[in-house]
Tab-separated table of C-alpha atoms in Angstrom:
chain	number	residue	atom	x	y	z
A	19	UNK	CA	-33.660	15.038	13.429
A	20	UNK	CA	-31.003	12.599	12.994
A	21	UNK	CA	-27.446	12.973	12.397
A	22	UNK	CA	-25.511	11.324	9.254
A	23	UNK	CA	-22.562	10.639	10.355
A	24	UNK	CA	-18.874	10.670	7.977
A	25	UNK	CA	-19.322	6.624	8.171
A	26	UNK	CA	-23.150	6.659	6.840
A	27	UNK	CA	-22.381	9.456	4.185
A	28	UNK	CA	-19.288	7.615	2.619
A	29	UNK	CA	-21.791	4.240	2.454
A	30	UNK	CA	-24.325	5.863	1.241
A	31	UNK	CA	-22.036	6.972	-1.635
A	32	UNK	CA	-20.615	3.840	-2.144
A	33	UNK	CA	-23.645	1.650	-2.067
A	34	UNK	CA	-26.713	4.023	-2.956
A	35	UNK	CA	-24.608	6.755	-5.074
A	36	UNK	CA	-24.807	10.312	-5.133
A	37	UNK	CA	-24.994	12.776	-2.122
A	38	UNK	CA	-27.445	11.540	1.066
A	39	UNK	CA	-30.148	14.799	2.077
A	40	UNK	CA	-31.095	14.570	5.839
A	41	UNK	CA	-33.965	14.894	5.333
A	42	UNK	CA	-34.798	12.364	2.763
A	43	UNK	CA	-32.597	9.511	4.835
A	44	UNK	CA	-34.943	10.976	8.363
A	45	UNK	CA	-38.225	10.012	6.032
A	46	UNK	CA	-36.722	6.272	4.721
A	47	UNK	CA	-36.105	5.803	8.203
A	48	UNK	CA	-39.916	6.709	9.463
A	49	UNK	CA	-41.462	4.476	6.686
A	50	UNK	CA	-38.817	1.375	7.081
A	51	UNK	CA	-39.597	-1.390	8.973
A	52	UNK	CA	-37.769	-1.283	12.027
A	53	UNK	CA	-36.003	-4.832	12.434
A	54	UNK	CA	-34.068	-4.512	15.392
A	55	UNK	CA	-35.038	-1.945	18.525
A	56	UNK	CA	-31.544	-0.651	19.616
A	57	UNK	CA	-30.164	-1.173	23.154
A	58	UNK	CA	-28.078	-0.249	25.655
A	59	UNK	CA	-26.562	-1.947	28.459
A	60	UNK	CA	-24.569	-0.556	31.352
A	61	UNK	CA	-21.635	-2.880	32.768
A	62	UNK	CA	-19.381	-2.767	35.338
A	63	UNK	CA	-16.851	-2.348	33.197
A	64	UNK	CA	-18.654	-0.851	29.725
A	65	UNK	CA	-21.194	0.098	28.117
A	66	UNK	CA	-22.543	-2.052	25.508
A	67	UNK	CA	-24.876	-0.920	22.520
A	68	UNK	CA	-27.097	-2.638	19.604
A	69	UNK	CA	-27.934	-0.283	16.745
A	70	UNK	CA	-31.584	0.334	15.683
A	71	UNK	CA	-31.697	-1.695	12.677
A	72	UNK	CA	-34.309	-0.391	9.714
A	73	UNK	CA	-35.136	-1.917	6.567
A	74	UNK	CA	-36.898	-0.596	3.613
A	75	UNK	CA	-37.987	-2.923	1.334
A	76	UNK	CA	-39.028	-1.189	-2.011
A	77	UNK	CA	-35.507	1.197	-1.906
A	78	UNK	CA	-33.937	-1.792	-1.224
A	79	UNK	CA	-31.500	-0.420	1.968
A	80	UNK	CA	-30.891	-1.444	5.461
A	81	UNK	CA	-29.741	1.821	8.037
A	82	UNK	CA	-28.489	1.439	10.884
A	83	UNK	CA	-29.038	4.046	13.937
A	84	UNK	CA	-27.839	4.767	17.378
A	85	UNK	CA	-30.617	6.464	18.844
A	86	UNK	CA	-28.621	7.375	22.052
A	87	UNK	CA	-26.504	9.560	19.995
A	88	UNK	CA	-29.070	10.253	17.339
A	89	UNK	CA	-26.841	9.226	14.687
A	90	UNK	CA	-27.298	7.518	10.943
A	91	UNK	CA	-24.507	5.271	11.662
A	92	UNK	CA	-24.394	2.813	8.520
A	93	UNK	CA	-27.202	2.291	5.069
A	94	UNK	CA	-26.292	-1.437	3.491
A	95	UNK	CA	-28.107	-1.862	-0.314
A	96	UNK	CA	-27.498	-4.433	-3.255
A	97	UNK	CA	-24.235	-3.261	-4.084
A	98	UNK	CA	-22.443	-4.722	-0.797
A	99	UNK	CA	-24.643	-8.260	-1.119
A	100	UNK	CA	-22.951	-11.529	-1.330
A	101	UNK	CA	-22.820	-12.222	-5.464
A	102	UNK	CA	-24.411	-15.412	-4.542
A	103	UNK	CA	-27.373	-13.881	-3.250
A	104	UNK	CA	-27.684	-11.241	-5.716
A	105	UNK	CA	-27.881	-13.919	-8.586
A	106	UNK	CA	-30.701	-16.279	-6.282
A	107	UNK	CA	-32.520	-12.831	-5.772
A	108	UNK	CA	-32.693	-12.527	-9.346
A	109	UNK	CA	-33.641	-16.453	-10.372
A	110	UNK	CA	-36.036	-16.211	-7.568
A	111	UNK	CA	-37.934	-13.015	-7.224
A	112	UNK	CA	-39.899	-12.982	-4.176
């Protein structure tokens, strides 16, 4: 099971309200679409990583996850869209 991490949890709150269960964010995850397969690259001087990116469209979020660490890193919704693109979303529903 995945981690939430103190990042994730205060976003969640923020952007989806109340409190985030594990195992509700663990089952968003498994249905989302997964947009972005995370990776990791080894330098010679770092290590460079890409988040798994996941989006559910009929919740309406975006989560982010580091599946090296098995953390929820980040969950984006509505609330933190540009205003410009929440008013087009709403003259133009898809």
């Amino acid at each position: 099971m995945l981690r939430l991490t103190k990042h994730f949890i205060e976003n969640w709150r923020e952007r989806v309200g109340g409190e985030p269960d594990p195992d509700l964010v663990n089952r968003i995850i498994q249905e989302a679409v997964r947009v972005q397969k995370g990776k990791r690259a080894v330098g010679r001087f770092a290590v460079i990583k890409n988040l798994s990116v996941y989006c559910h469209f009929t919740i309406g979020v975006v989560i982010t996850v580091d599946h090296y660490r098995e953390n929820v890193v980040s969950v984006y919704s509505e609330k933190n869209m540009p205003a410009h693109v929440r008013l087009n979303k709403r003259r133009n529903p898809a």
